[in-house]
mmCIF file of C-alpha atoms in Angstrom:
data_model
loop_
_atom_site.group_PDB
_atom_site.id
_atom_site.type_symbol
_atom_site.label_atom_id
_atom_site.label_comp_id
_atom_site.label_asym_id
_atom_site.label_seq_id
_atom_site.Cartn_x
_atom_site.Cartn_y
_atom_site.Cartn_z
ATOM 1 C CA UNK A 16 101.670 132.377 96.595
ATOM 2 C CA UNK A 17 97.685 131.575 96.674
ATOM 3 C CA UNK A 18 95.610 133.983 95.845
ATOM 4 C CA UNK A 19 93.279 132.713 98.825
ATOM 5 C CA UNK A 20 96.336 134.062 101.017
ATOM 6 C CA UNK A 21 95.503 137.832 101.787
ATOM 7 C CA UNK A 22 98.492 140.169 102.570
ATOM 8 C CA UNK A 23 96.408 143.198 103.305
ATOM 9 C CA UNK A 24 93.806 141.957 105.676
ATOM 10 C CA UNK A 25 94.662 142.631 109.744
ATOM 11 C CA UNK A 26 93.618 138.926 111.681
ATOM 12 C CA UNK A 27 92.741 140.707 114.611
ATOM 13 C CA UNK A 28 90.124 142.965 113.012
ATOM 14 C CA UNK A 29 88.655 139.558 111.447
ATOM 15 C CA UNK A 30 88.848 136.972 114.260
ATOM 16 C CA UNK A 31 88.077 136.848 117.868
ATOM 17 C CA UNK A 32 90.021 133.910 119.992
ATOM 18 C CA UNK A 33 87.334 132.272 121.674
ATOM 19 C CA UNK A 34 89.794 129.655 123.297
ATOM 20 C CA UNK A 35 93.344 127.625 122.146
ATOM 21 C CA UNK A 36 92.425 124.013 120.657
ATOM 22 C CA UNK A 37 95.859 122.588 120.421
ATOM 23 C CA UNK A 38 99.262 123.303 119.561
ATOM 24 C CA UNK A 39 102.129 121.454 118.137
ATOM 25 C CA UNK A 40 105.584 121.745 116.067
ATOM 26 C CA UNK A 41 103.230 123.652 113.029
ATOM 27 C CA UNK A 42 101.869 126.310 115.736
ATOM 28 C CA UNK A 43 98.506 127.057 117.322
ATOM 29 C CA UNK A 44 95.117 126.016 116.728
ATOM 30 C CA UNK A 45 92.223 128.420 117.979
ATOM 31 C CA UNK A 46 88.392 128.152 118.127
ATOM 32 C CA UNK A 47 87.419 131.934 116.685
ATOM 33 C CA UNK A 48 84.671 133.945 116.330
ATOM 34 C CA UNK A 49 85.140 135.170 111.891
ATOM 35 C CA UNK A 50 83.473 138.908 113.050
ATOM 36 C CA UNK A 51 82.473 139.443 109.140
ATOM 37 C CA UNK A 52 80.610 135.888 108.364
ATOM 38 C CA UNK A 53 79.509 135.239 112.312
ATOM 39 C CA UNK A 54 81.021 131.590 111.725
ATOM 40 C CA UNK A 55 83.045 129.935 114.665
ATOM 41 C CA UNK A 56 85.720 128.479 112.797
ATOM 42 C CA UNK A 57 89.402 126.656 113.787
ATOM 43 C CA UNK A 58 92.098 129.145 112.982
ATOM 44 C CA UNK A 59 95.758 127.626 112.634
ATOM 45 C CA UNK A 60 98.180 129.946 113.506
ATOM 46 C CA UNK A 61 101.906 128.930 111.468
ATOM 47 C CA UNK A 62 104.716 130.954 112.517
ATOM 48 C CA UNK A 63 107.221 131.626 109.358
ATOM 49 C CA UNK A 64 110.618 131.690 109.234
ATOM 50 C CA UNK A 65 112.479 133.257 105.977
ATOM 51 C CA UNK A 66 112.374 130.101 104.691
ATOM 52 C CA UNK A 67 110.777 129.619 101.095
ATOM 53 C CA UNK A 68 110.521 126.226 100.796
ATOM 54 C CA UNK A 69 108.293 126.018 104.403
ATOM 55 C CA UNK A 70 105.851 128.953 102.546
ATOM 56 C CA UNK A 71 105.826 126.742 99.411
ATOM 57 C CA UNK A 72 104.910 123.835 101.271
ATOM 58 C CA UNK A 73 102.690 126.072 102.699
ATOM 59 C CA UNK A 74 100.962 127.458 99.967
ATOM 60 C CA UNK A 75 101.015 124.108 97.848
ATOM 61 C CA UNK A 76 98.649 122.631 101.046
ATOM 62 C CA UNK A 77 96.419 125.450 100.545
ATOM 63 C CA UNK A 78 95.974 125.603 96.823
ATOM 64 C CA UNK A 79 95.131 121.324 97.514
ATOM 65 C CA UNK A 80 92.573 122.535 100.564
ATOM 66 C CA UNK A 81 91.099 125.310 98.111
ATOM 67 C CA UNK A 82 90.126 122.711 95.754
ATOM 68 C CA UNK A 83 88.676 120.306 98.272
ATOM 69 C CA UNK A 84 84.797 119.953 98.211
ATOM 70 C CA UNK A 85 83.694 116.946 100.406
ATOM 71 C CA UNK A 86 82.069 116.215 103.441
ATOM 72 C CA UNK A 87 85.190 113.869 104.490
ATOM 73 C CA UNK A 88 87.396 116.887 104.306
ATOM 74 C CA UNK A 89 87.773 119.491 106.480
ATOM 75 C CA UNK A 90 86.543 122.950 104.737
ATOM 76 C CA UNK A 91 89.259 125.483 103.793
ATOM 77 C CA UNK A 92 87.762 129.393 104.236
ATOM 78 C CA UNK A 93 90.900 131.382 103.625
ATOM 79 C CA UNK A 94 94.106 132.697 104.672
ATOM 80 C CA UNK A 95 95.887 136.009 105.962
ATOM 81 C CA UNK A 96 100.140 136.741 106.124
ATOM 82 C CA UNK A 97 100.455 139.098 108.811
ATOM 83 C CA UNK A 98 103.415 139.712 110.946
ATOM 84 C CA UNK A 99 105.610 136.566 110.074
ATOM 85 C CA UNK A 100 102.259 134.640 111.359
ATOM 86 C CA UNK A 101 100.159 132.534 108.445
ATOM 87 C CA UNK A 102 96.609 132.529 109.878
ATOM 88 C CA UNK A 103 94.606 129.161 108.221
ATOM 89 C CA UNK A 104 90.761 129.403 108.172
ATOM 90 C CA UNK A 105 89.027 126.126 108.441
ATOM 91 C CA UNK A 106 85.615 124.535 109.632
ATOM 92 C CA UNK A 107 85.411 123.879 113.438
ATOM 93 C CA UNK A 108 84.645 120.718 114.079
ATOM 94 C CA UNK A 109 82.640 120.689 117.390
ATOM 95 C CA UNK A 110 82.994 116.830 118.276
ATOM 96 C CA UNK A 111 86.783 117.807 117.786
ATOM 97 C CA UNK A 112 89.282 114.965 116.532
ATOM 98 C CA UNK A 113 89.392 110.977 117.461
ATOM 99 C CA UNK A 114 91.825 111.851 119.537
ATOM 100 C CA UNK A 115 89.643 114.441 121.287
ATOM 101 C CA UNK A 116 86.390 111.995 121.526
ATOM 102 C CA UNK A 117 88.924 109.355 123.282
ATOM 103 C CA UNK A 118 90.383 111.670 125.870
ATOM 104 C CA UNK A 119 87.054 113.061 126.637
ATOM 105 C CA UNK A 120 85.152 109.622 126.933
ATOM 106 C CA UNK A 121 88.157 107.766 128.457
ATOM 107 C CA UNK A 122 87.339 105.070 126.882
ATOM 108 C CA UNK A 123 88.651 103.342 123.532
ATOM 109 C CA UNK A 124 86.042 103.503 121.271
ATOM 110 C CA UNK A 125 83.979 100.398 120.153
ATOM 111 C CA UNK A 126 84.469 98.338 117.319
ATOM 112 C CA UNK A 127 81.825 99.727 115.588
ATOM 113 C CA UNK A 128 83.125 103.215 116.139
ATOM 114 C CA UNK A 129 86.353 102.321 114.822
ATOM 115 C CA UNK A 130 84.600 101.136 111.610
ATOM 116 C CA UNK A 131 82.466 104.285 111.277
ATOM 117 C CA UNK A 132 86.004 106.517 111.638
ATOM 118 C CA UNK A 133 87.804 104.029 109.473
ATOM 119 C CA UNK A 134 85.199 104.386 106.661
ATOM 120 C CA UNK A 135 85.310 108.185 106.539
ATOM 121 C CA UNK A 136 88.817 108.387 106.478
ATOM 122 C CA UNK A 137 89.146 105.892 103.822
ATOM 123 C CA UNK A 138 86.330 108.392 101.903
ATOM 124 C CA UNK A 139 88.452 111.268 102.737
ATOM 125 C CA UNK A 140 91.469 109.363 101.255
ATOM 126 C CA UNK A 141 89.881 108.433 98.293
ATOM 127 C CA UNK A 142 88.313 111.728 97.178
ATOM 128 C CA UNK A 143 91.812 112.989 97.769
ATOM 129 C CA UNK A 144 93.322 110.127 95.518
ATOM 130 C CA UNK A 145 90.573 110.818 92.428
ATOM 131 C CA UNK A 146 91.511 114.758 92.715
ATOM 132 C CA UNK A 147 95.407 113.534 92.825
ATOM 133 C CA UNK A 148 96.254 114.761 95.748
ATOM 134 C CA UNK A 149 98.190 112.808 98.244
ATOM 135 C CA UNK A 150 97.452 113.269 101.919
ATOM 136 C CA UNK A 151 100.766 112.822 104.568
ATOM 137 C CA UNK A 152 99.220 113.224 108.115
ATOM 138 C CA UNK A 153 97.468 110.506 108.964
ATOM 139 C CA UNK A 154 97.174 110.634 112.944
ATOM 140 C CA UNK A 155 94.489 110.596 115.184
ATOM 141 C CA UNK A 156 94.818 114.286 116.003
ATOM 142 C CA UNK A 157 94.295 115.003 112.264
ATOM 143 C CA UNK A 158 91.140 112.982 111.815
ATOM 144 C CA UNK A 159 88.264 115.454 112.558
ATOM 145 C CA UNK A 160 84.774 113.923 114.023
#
């Protein structure tokens, strides 16, 4: 397991739910209030079954995010076991993801927007390709703004 993973820390004395972002087959994304660093961060809540190879894919994702140090990535902070629940600290991305900006605007975005989103991702991509690391989500609702 990571040592970024705590096993002794309580989530609910650390985080405050401001509101949920999004959920899907992985589990719950929150905006939260971190109560010891005053950040508003995006927690992802994974449920875990008893099975090892889901916490070792897990934990291999985290050891990647733990090395990641670029503006095209989003920012790992650290993570808590508690309760069967795997609680993911990451940056909060206020603008939200492409997907996000769309269904807010209701609009497609310009051509020049899809250029701008196209060459971050392709940034994000390669710094993850020169610290060989392979990236498997590439959907709009993973591409932060």
């Amino acid at each position: 397991m990571s040592d970024s993973i705590s096993q002794t820390k309580v989530p609910q004395d650390e985080f405050e739910v401001l509101q949920q972002l999004g959920e899907g087959s992985y589990g719950k994304v929150y905006k939260a209030l971190n109560r010891l660093t005053a950040r508003v961060v995006a927690l992802k809540v994974v449920p875990i079954e008893t099975d090892d190879k889901e916490m070792m894919d897990l934990t291999k994702e985290i050891r990647i995010l733990e090395k990641c140090s670029s503006p095209f990535i989003v920012q790992y902070y650290g993570s808590i076991l508690y309760e069967n629940n795997l609680w993911i600290e990451m940056e909060f991305c206020e603008a939200g993801s492409v997907a996000d900006m769309m269904r807010v605007s209701q609009t497609c975005l310009t051509e020049k927007e899809v250029a701008g989103v196209c060459a971050n991702i392709v940034k994000g991509l390669a710094y993850l390709h020169e610290q060989k690391n392979i990236h498997r989500v590439r959907l709009p609702y993973h591409v932060a703004t």
